[in-house]
Coordinates of C-alpha atoms in Angstrom, one line a residue:
M213 CA -3.7 24.7 18.6
R214 CA -5.2 21.5 20.5
I215 CA -4.8 18.9 17.0
A216 CA -6.8 15.7 18.2
I217 CA -5.8 12.5 15.8
A218 CA -7.9 8.9 16.3
G219 CA -8.2 6.4 13.4
L220 CA -10.0 3.5 12.3
S221 CA -10.1 1.8 8.8
L222 CA -11.2 -0.8 7.3
E223 CA -11.5 -2.2 3.6
S224 CA -15.4 -4.4 4.3
V225 CA -15.5 -7.3 1.9
S226 CA -18.9 -7.8 2.9
F227 CA -19.3 -12.0 0.7
L228 CA -16.8 -13.1 3.9
P229 CA -17.8 -15.0 5.9
I230 CA -15.3 -14.5 8.5
E231 CA -15.9 -10.9 10.4
T232 CA -13.2 -9.1 11.8
T233 CA -13.2 -8.6 15.6
I234 CA -11.7 -7.0 18.3
E235 CA -9.2 -8.8 18.6
D236 CA -7.9 -9.0 14.6
F237 CA -8.0 -5.0 15.0
R238 CA -6.2 -4.6 18.4
R239 CA -3.2 -6.4 17.0
T240 CA -2.9 -3.0 15.5
E241 CA -4.0 -0.3 18.0
A242 CA -2.2 2.7 18.8
S243 CA -3.4 5.3 21.4
G244 CA -1.7 7.7 23.5
P245 CA 2.0 9.3 23.3
T246 CA 2.9 4.9 21.3
L247 CA 0.0 6.3 18.5
V248 CA 2.6 9.6 18.1
E249 CA 5.4 7.4 18.0
R250 CA 4.7 4.4 16.1
Y251 CA 3.5 6.5 13.1
R252 CA 5.8 10.0 13.2
G253 CA 7.9 9.8 9.7
T254 CA 5.6 7.1 8.5
N255 CA 4.8 7.3 5.0
T256 CA 1.5 6.9 6.2
V257 CA -2.4 9.6 7.0
P258 CA -1.5 9.2 10.6
G259 CA 2.6 10.4 9.8
G260 CA 1.5 12.9 7.6
F261 CA -0.9 13.9 10.3
I262 CA 2.2 14.3 12.8
A263 CA 4.2 16.1 10.4
V264 CA 2.4 19.3 10.1
C265 CA 1.3 19.3 13.1
E266 CA 4.5 19.5 14.3
R267 CA 5.5 22.2 12.5
A268 CA 3.3 24.6 12.3
G269 CA 4.1 24.1 16.4
A270 CA 0.1 22.2 17.2
E271 CA 0.0 20.3 20.7
I272 CA -1.1 17.0 19.0
V273 CA -4.3 15.7 21.4
P274 CA -3.2 11.2 19.5
I275 CA -7.1 9.0 20.7
L276 CA -5.8 6.0 19.2
R277 CA -6.4 4.6 15.9
A278 CA -6.5 0.5 14.6
E279 CA -6.8 -0.9 11.7
G280 CA -8.8 -3.9 10.1
G281 CA -6.9 -4.0 6.0
A282 CA -8.9 -5.8 3.6
A283 CA -10.8 -8.7 5.4
G284 CA -14.6 -9.2 6.7
P285 CA -16.6 -7.1 8.0
A286 CA -16.4 -5.5 11.4
A287 CA -18.3 -7.6 13.6
D288 CA -20.2 -4.8 15.1
D289 CA -19.4 -4.9 18.6
A290 CA -15.7 -4.1 17.2
F291 CA -16.9 -1.5 16.1
V292 CA -19.1 -0.1 18.7
H293 CA -16.1 -0.3 21.7
Y294 CA -13.3 1.4 19.2
S295 CA -16.0 4.2 18.0
D296 CA -17.0 3.9 21.7
R297 CA -13.0 4.2 23.1
I298 CA -12.5 6.9 20.1
C299 CA -15.7 8.9 21.2
A300 CA -14.7 8.2 25.4
G301 CA -11.1 9.9 24.0
L302 CA -12.7 12.8 22.4
K303 CA -15.0 13.4 25.7
A304 CA -12.3 13.4 27.8
A305 CA -9.4 15.4 26.0
G306 CA -10.7 18.8 27.1
R307 CA -10.7 21.5 25.1
L308 CA -9.4 21.0 20.9
D309 CA -9.6 23.4 18.9
G310 CA -9.7 20.9 15.9
V311 CA -9.8 17.3 15.2
L312 CA -8.1 15.1 12.3
L313 CA -9.8 12.1 11.8
N314 CA -7.9 8.5 9.7
L315 CA -11.3 6.9 7.9
H316 CA -11.4 4.2 5.4
G317 CA -14.7 5.0 3.6
A318 CA -15.4 1.1 2.4
M319 CA -16.3 -0.2 6.1
A320 CA -19.2 -2.7 6.3
T321 CA -20.6 -4.0 9.4
P322 CA -23.5 -6.9 9.2
T323 CA -26.1 -3.8 10.0
R324 CA -24.2 -0.9 9.4
L325 CA -24.5 0.0 5.4
D326 CA -22.5 3.3 6.2
P327 CA -20.0 3.0 9.7
D328 CA -17.3 5.4 8.2
R329 CA -20.1 8.6 8.3
E330 CA -21.5 7.2 11.8
L331 CA -18.6 7.6 13.1
A332 CA -18.0 11.0 11.5
E333 CA -21.1 11.5 13.4
R334 CA -20.9 10.3 16.4
V335 CA -17.5 12.6 16.7
R336 CA -19.0 15.4 15.5
G337 CA -21.3 15.0 18.7
V338 CA -18.9 15.0 20.9
I339 CA -17.1 17.7 20.0
G340 CA -20.0 19.9 17.9
R341 CA -20.0 22.1 15.9
K342 CA -17.8 24.7 16.3
V343 CA -14.1 22.1 16.7
P344 CA -13.5 21.7 12.5
L345 CA -13.3 18.4 11.3
V346 CA -11.6 16.6 8.3
V347 CA -11.5 13.5 7.7
A348 CA -8.9 11.3 5.1
L349 CA -9.8 9.0 3.4
D350 CA -8.8 5.8 0.8
Y351 CA -9.0 6.1 -3.0
H352 CA -11.3 3.1 -2.3
A353 CA -13.4 4.5 -0.1
N354 CA -17.7 4.2 -0.5
I355 CA -19.5 7.8 0.7
D356 CA -21.6 9.9 -0.1
A357 CA -23.4 13.7 -0.2
S358 CA -23.9 12.0 4.0
L359 CA -20.5 12.5 5.2
L360 CA -19.9 16.1 4.1
E361 CA -22.8 16.3 6.8
Q362 CA -20.3 16.1 9.7
A363 CA -16.4 16.9 7.8
D364 CA -15.7 20.2 7.7
A365 CA -13.5 18.9 4.6
V366 CA -12.4 15.4 3.1
F367 CA -9.3 13.8 1.1
G368 CA -8.7 11.3 -0.3
Y369 CA -5.5 9.6 -2.2
H370 CA -4.5 10.0 -5.3
Y371 CA -2.9 6.6 -6.2
S372 CA -3.1 3.3 -6.3
P373 CA -1.1 2.5 -4.6
H374 CA -0.9 4.2 -2.2
V375 CA 1.7 5.6 -2.2
D376 CA 1.1 8.6 -0.9
M377 CA -0.5 8.5 2.5
G378 CA 1.7 10.3 4.2
E379 CA 0.7 13.2 1.2
T380 CA -2.7 12.9 1.7
G381 CA -2.9 13.1 5.8
E382 CA -0.6 16.5 5.0
R383 CA -3.5 17.8 3.4
A384 CA -5.5 17.4 5.6
A385 CA -3.7 18.7 8.3
N386 CA -2.5 21.4 6.2
C387 CA -6.4 22.7 5.4
M388 CA -6.7 22.3 9.7
V389 CA -4.3 24.2 10.5
R390 CA -4.8 27.9 7.5
M391 CA -8.6 26.9 8.9
L392 CA -7.1 27.1 12.4
K393 CA -5.4 30.4 11.4
G394 CA -7.9 32.2 9.7
E395 CA -6.7 31.6 6.7
I396 CA -9.2 29.5 4.7
H397 CA -13.0 28.4 4.4
P398 CA -13.0 24.7 3.2
T399 CA -16.7 24.2 1.0
C400 CA -17.3 21.3 -0.7
A401 CA -18.8 19.3 -2.5
L402 CA -18.6 15.3 -4.0
V403 CA -20.7 14.2 -7.3
K404 CA -21.0 10.0 -8.3
P405 CA -20.6 9.3 -11.6
G406 CA -23.0 5.7 -11.3
V407 CA -19.6 4.0 -12.2
M408 CA -17.9 0.5 -10.5
V409 CA -15.1 -1.1 -11.0
P410 CA -13.2 -4.5 -9.7
S411 CA -10.3 -2.8 -7.8
I412 CA -7.6 -4.2 -9.7
F413 CA -8.7 -1.9 -12.2
S414 CA -8.2 0.7 -9.8
A415 CA -4.7 1.5 -10.4
T416 CA -4.2 5.0 -11.2
T417 CA -0.7 3.4 -13.3
L418 CA -3.8 2.3 -16.1
S419 CA -4.9 4.6 -19.1
P420 CA -7.8 6.2 -18.8
L421 CA -8.0 5.8 -15.1
S422 CA -3.4 8.0 -14.5
D423 CA -5.7 10.6 -17.2
I424 CA -8.2 11.3 -15.1
V425 CA -6.2 12.1 -11.6
A426 CA -3.1 13.6 -13.7
E427 CA -6.0 16.6 -14.7
S428 CA -7.9 17.0 -11.1
L429 CA -4.4 17.2 -10.2
R430 CA -3.9 19.9 -13.2
M431 CA -6.9 21.3 -12.0
A432 CA -5.7 22.4 -8.0
K433 CA -2.4 23.1 -9.0
E434 CA -4.0 25.4 -11.6
S435 CA -6.9 27.2 -9.8
P436 CA -6.8 31.2 -8.5
R437 CA -7.8 29.3 -5.0
Y438 CA -7.0 26.7 -2.8
L439 CA -8.8 24.2 -4.3
D440 CA -8.2 19.7 -3.2
V441 CA -10.0 17.3 -6.0
S442 CA -10.0 13.6 -4.4
V443 CA -11.0 10.5 -7.0
F444 CA -12.1 8.4 -5.8
A445 CA -12.6 4.9 -7.6
G446 CA -14.8 3.3 -4.4
F447 CA -14.5 0.0 -3.6
S448 CA -16.9 -2.5 -5.6
Y449 CA -16.4 -5.7 -2.8
A450 CA -18.4 -3.5 0.1
D451 CA -22.7 -4.2 -0.9
V452 CA -23.4 -1.4 0.3
P453 CA -25.4 2.3 -1.5
N454 CA -23.4 4.5 -1.3
C455 CA -20.2 2.0 -4.1
G456 CA -19.1 3.4 -6.6
F457 CA -16.9 5.5 -8.3
S458 CA -17.1 9.5 -6.6
V459 CA -15.8 12.9 -7.3
L460 CA -15.3 15.1 -3.8
A461 CA -12.9 18.6 -5.0
V462 CA -12.8 21.0 -1.4
S463 CA -12.6 24.8 -2.3
D464 CA -11.4 27.8 -0.5
N465 CA -15.5 29.1 0.2
D466 CA -16.3 29.1 -3.3
P467 CA -18.8 26.6 -3.3
K468 CA -19.3 27.2 -7.0
A469 CA -16.1 26.3 -7.9
A470 CA -16.0 22.8 -6.0
Q471 CA -19.1 22.0 -7.3
E472 CA -18.0 22.1 -11.1
A473 CA -14.7 20.8 -10.0
A474 CA -16.7 17.7 -8.9
E475 CA -18.9 17.9 -12.3
R476 CA -16.7 18.4 -14.9
L477 CA -14.5 14.9 -13.4
S478 CA -17.4 12.8 -12.7
R479 CA -18.8 13.4 -16.6
R480 CA -15.0 12.1 -17.7
V481 CA -15.0 8.9 -15.0
W482 CA -18.7 8.6 -16.8
N483 CA -17.5 9.4 -20.4
E484 CA -14.9 6.3 -19.8
R485 CA -16.1 3.6 -18.1
H486 CA -15.8 1.4 -21.4
A487 CA -12.0 1.9 -21.1
L488 CA -12.3 1.8 -17.3
M489 CA -13.3 -1.9 -17.6
H490 CA -9.8 -3.6 -19.2
R491 CA -11.8 -6.7 -19.5
E492 CA -9.0 -8.1 -22.4
L493 CA -6.6 -8.5 -20.1
V494 CA -8.1 -10.6 -17.7
L495 CA -7.0 -14.5 -18.2
G496 CA -8.3 -17.6 -17.1
L497 CA -6.5 -19.9 -14.2
E498 CA -5.2 -22.3 -16.4
A499 CA -4.8 -20.1 -19.1
G500 CA -2.5 -17.6 -16.9
V501 CA -0.5 -20.4 -15.6
A502 CA 0.7 -22.4 -18.1
R503 CA 1.8 -18.7 -20.1
A504 CA 3.8 -17.9 -16.5
L505 CA 5.3 -21.5 -16.1
S506 CA 6.1 -21.1 -20.5
G507 CA 7.6 -17.4 -20.4
A508 CA 9.4 -18.9 -17.3
K509 CA 12.1 -20.6 -19.2
S510 CA 13.5 -18.2 -21.4
A511 CA 13.0 -15.1 -18.7
K512 CA 15.3 -12.4 -17.4
K513 CA 13.6 -11.1 -14.3
P514 CA 10.6 -12.9 -12.5
I515 CA 6.9 -13.7 -14.1
V516 CA 3.8 -12.3 -11.9
I517 CA 0.7 -14.2 -11.3
L518 CA -1.5 -12.4 -10.3
E519 CA -4.3 -13.9 -8.4
H520 CA -6.1 -10.8 -7.8
A521 CA -9.6 -12.1 -6.9
D522 CA -7.8 -13.4 -3.2
R523 CA -9.1 -11.5 -1.0
M524 CA -8.4 -13.2 2.1
N525 CA -4.4 -13.9 1.1
D526 CA -5.0 -17.7 1.4
S527 CA -6.4 -18.8 -2.0
T528 CA -4.6 -21.5 -3.2
H529 CA -6.2 -22.1 -6.7
V530 CA -2.2 -20.8 -8.0
L531 CA -0.7 -23.2 -6.0
R532 CA -2.6 -26.1 -6.4
A533 CA -2.2 -25.4 -10.4
L534 CA 1.3 -25.2 -10.0
L535 CA 2.2 -27.8 -8.1
G536 CA 4.3 -30.6 -9.2
R537 CA 4.1 -28.4 -12.8
S538 CA 7.3 -26.4 -12.5
N539 CA 10.3 -28.4 -14.2
G540 CA 12.7 -26.5 -12.2
V541 CA 11.1 -22.9 -12.5
R542 CA 10.9 -21.4 -9.4
V543 CA 8.1 -20.1 -7.7
A544 CA 7.6 -18.1 -4.7
V545 CA 4.4 -17.4 -3.3
P546 CA 4.5 -15.4 -0.6
H547 CA 2.2 -14.8 2.8
L548 CA 0.2 -17.3 2.0
W549 CA -2.9 -16.8 5.4
D550 CA -2.8 -19.6 7.6
P551 CA -2.5 -19.6 11.8
V552 CA -3.1 -23.6 11.4
A553 CA -0.9 -24.2 8.9
A554 CA 1.6 -21.8 10.3
A555 CA 1.9 -22.7 14.1
E556 CA 2.2 -26.5 12.7
A557 CA 5.6 -25.9 11.1
V558 CA 6.8 -23.4 13.6
R559 CA 6.2 -26.3 16.2
A560 CA 8.3 -28.7 14.0
G561 CA 11.4 -26.0 13.9
Q562 CA 13.4 -24.2 11.4
G563 CA 15.5 -27.0 9.0
A564 CA 12.5 -30.2 10.0
T565 CA 10.9 -31.9 7.2
V566 CA 6.7 -31.7 7.2
T567 CA 3.7 -31.8 5.7
L568 CA 0.6 -30.1 5.9
D569 CA -2.7 -28.8 4.0
A570 CA -2.6 -25.2 4.3
G571 CA -4.6 -21.9 2.6
G572 CA -7.5 -22.0 1.4
R573 CA -9.8 -22.0 5.0
S574 CA -12.1 -18.3 4.5
S575 CA -14.9 -19.0 2.1
D576 CA -15.2 -21.9 -0.4
G577 CA -14.6 -19.7 -2.8
A578 CA -10.4 -20.0 -1.3
G579 CA -10.0 -23.2 -3.2
G580 CA -9.7 -25.4 0.1
T581 CA -6.6 -26.6 1.9
V582 CA -2.8 -27.6 -0.4
R583 CA -1.1 -30.7 1.2
L584 CA 2.4 -29.1 0.8
T585 CA 4.9 -31.0 2.2
G586 CA 8.4 -29.3 2.4
K587 CA 11.8 -28.2 4.1
V588 CA 11.8 -25.6 7.0
L589 CA 13.9 -22.4 6.0
F590 CA 12.1 -19.9 8.8
A591 CA 10.2 -20.7 11.7
G592 CA 9.4 -18.3 14.5
D593 CA 7.2 -14.7 14.9
K594 CA 8.0 -12.1 12.4
S595 CA 7.5 -8.5 12.6
Y596 CA 9.7 -5.6 10.6
R597 CA 9.5 -1.6 9.5
T598 CA 8.2 -1.5 5.6
T599 CA 11.0 -0.7 3.9
G600 CA 8.0 -0.5 0.4
P601 CA 7.7 3.0 -0.6
M602 CA 3.8 2.0 0.6
G603 CA 3.1 3.0 3.9
R604 CA 6.9 2.7 4.0
G605 CA 7.9 2.4 7.9
N606 CA 4.8 1.1 8.7
L607 CA 5.4 -1.2 11.3
V608 CA 3.8 -4.6 10.0
K609 CA 3.2 -8.1 12.3
L610 CA 2.9 -11.4 10.5
G611 CA 2.6 -13.2 13.8
P612 CA 4.1 -16.7 13.5
T613 CA 5.4 -17.5 10.4
A614 CA 7.3 -20.0 8.6
V615 CA 8.5 -20.0 4.8
I616 CA 8.0 -24.1 3.6
D617 CA 10.7 -25.2 0.9
T618 CA 9.1 -28.1 -0.8
G619 CA 11.7 -28.7 -4.1
D620 CA 10.6 -25.9 -6.7
V621 CA 8.2 -23.8 -5.0
V622 CA 8.7 -21.3 -1.7
V623 CA 5.6 -21.1 0.7
W624 CA 5.8 -18.4 3.7
L625 CA 2.8 -19.0 5.3
T626 CA 1.6 -16.0 7.7
S627 CA -0.6 -15.9 11.0
T628 CA -1.8 -12.7 10.8
Q629 CA -3.5 -11.7 7.2
R630 CA -0.9 -8.9 5.4
T631 CA -0.6 -9.2 1.4
A632 CA 3.1 -9.6 -0.2
I633 CA 3.0 -6.1 -2.0
D634 CA 7.1 -4.9 -2.1
E635 CA 10.5 -7.4 -1.9
D636 CA 10.0 -7.0 2.3
C637 CA 8.3 -10.5 1.1
F638 CA 12.1 -11.8 -0.1
I639 CA 14.1 -8.8 1.8
Q640 CA 12.4 -9.8 6.0
F641 CA 13.7 -13.9 5.3
G642 CA 17.0 -12.8 3.1
M643 CA 15.9 -13.2 -0.2
K644 CA 14.7 -11.5 -3.4
A645 CA 12.7 -11.0 -5.8
G646 CA 15.2 -12.4 -8.5
D647 CA 15.5 -15.9 -6.9
F648 CA 12.1 -16.6 -8.8
G649 CA 10.9 -17.1 -11.6
I650 CA 7.2 -17.1 -10.8
I651 CA 6.2 -14.7 -8.4
V652 CA 2.4 -15.0 -7.0
L653 CA 0.6 -12.6 -6.1
R654 CA -2.4 -11.5 -4.0
S655 CA -2.6 -7.8 -4.0
K656 CA -5.1 -5.4 -6.6
T657 CA -2.9 -2.5 -7.5
H658 CA -0.4 -2.4 -5.0
F659 CA 2.4 -4.6 -6.2
R660 CA 3.1 -2.7 -8.7
A661 CA 5.1 0.6 -6.7
V662 CA 7.4 -2.1 -6.7
Y663 CA 7.0 -5.3 -8.8
E664 CA 6.1 -3.7 -12.7
P665 CA 10.2 -2.4 -12.9
I666 CA 10.4 -5.9 -11.5
A667 CA 8.7 -8.1 -13.0
E668 CA 9.0 -9.4 -17.0
E669 CA 5.6 -9.3 -17.0
I670 CA 2.4 -9.2 -14.7
L671 CA -0.4 -11.8 -15.8
I672 CA -4.1 -11.3 -14.1
V673 CA -5.3 -13.9 -13.9
D674 CA -9.3 -14.8 -13.4
T675 CA -10.3 -16.7 -9.8
P676 CA -13.2 -18.2 -8.4
D677 CA -12.9 -15.8 -4.8
W678 CA -15.0 -12.9 -3.9
G679 CA -12.7 -9.6 -5.4
P680 CA -13.3 -10.6 -9.3
A681 CA -13.4 -9.1 -12.6
D682 CA -16.3 -10.1 -13.3
L683 CA -18.8 -8.3 -10.4
S684 CA -21.6 -9.5 -12.4
T685 CA -21.3 -12.9 -10.5
L686 CA -21.4 -11.2 -6.5
P687 CA -24.4 -11.5 -5.2
Y688 CA -25.1 -8.2 -4.2
R689 CA -28.3 -7.2 -2.2
H690 CA -27.7 -3.4 -1.0
V691 CA -25.8 -1.8 -4.1
R692 CA -27.9 -0.1 -6.6
T693 CA -26.9 -2.4 -9.6
D694 CA -30.1 -0.5 -11.0
R695 CA -28.6 2.7 -11.7
V696 CA -24.7 2.4 -11.9
F697 CA -22.9 0.4 -14.7
P698 CA -21.7 -1.9 -15.9
F699 CA -24.5 -3.4 -14.5
T700 CA -27.0 -1.1 -15.9
D701 CA -25.2 1.7 -18.8
R702 CA -28.4 4.0 -19.3
K703 CA -27.3 7.3 -19.5

């Protein structure tokens, strides 16, 4: 079996003015043998692909993988560049028995509303209809049935935090291997319930979503024949027509079973639509900061302030509210993205005292820069392998990075944007999360795998950036607000 592996991944916030460029993707690019070397043994989708292919004795044909994380729309030339390279690599690969493709599912460009489907279509055009194409997607994918016209089978993460990325790659690759051995003949069904939720409430540790996901796993396990069910929460900050929840089932040549499974869970998502919103958990900025400062005085573990609306890891609303008010409470603000400020601090060097303006540059919603004065605790280029459960072993490149201690508030300045979702932001700099009374995070769900057990309390604070809890504040142009909840409750 000669199985090709390729991927292009980006979660696009349509409203951000900063595009994700070829250079942004290039920082994570891996092709040829380097792709296998980088991802073998990692808890990532390509890591799962590789593990199954190697166990099955398949010949892996590594093409190209690049990812842009969660950021603004992909520049059109970036999408074309990487799509062209993936297709050229497949053309040059010679005979292939199958293709495993890793996409996000929520990419957008200034002129494309479904580039993930377009890339799958282009790949299909290269390999023809006889070569199987199996796609693995992020749990936050925005998809519709048009993707199923290109892929033989589609699989998504079950969980957010995405602790099962590697397992998802394995599910997809196992399907491919079984297809090539003639053991199964996949059929797929997709149903959209017409529900959107803010990312903060797409966490699969929160009920009732946790119960819906548990049911999807139970349905697959208890099925007398092959069945795999993926519940996609969608990504509500991509302004695209197919935005929102999807339920996708894969069966072994049993379209009726796949359709029934997808419809059953889709109905449940719709029936739970109000409970999924969790509006009661969201605090205003001042109320959240005041509660954290008050609670931290007696807390035995750190209090997490979640600045969840931040989409580029550079919002300064919470940082500004905390400066000068901590009254001896040690505050950590890890991974504030600002290449300009980071470079300035790195030039000054470790041990220097600096005054600089940092953060808030990505858009008008990010809060503007904040003046910081403090000692440089670390200055230099920083990269490491992830130790946390999500993406364990994956290579992280922060670029030129500085850690500034302003007295009570410690700020990490990075040159590439990376959300602090585990303790690596502390461990890799010789610190511990427990050294701080308050930790400001910018994650949406992924932090929960690590911080739920080590935090005294998690306070969700809404700020005026481009990932708000109230979706009605966003200037959608392409989302069908006349057809989806919470904009309409017509069903």
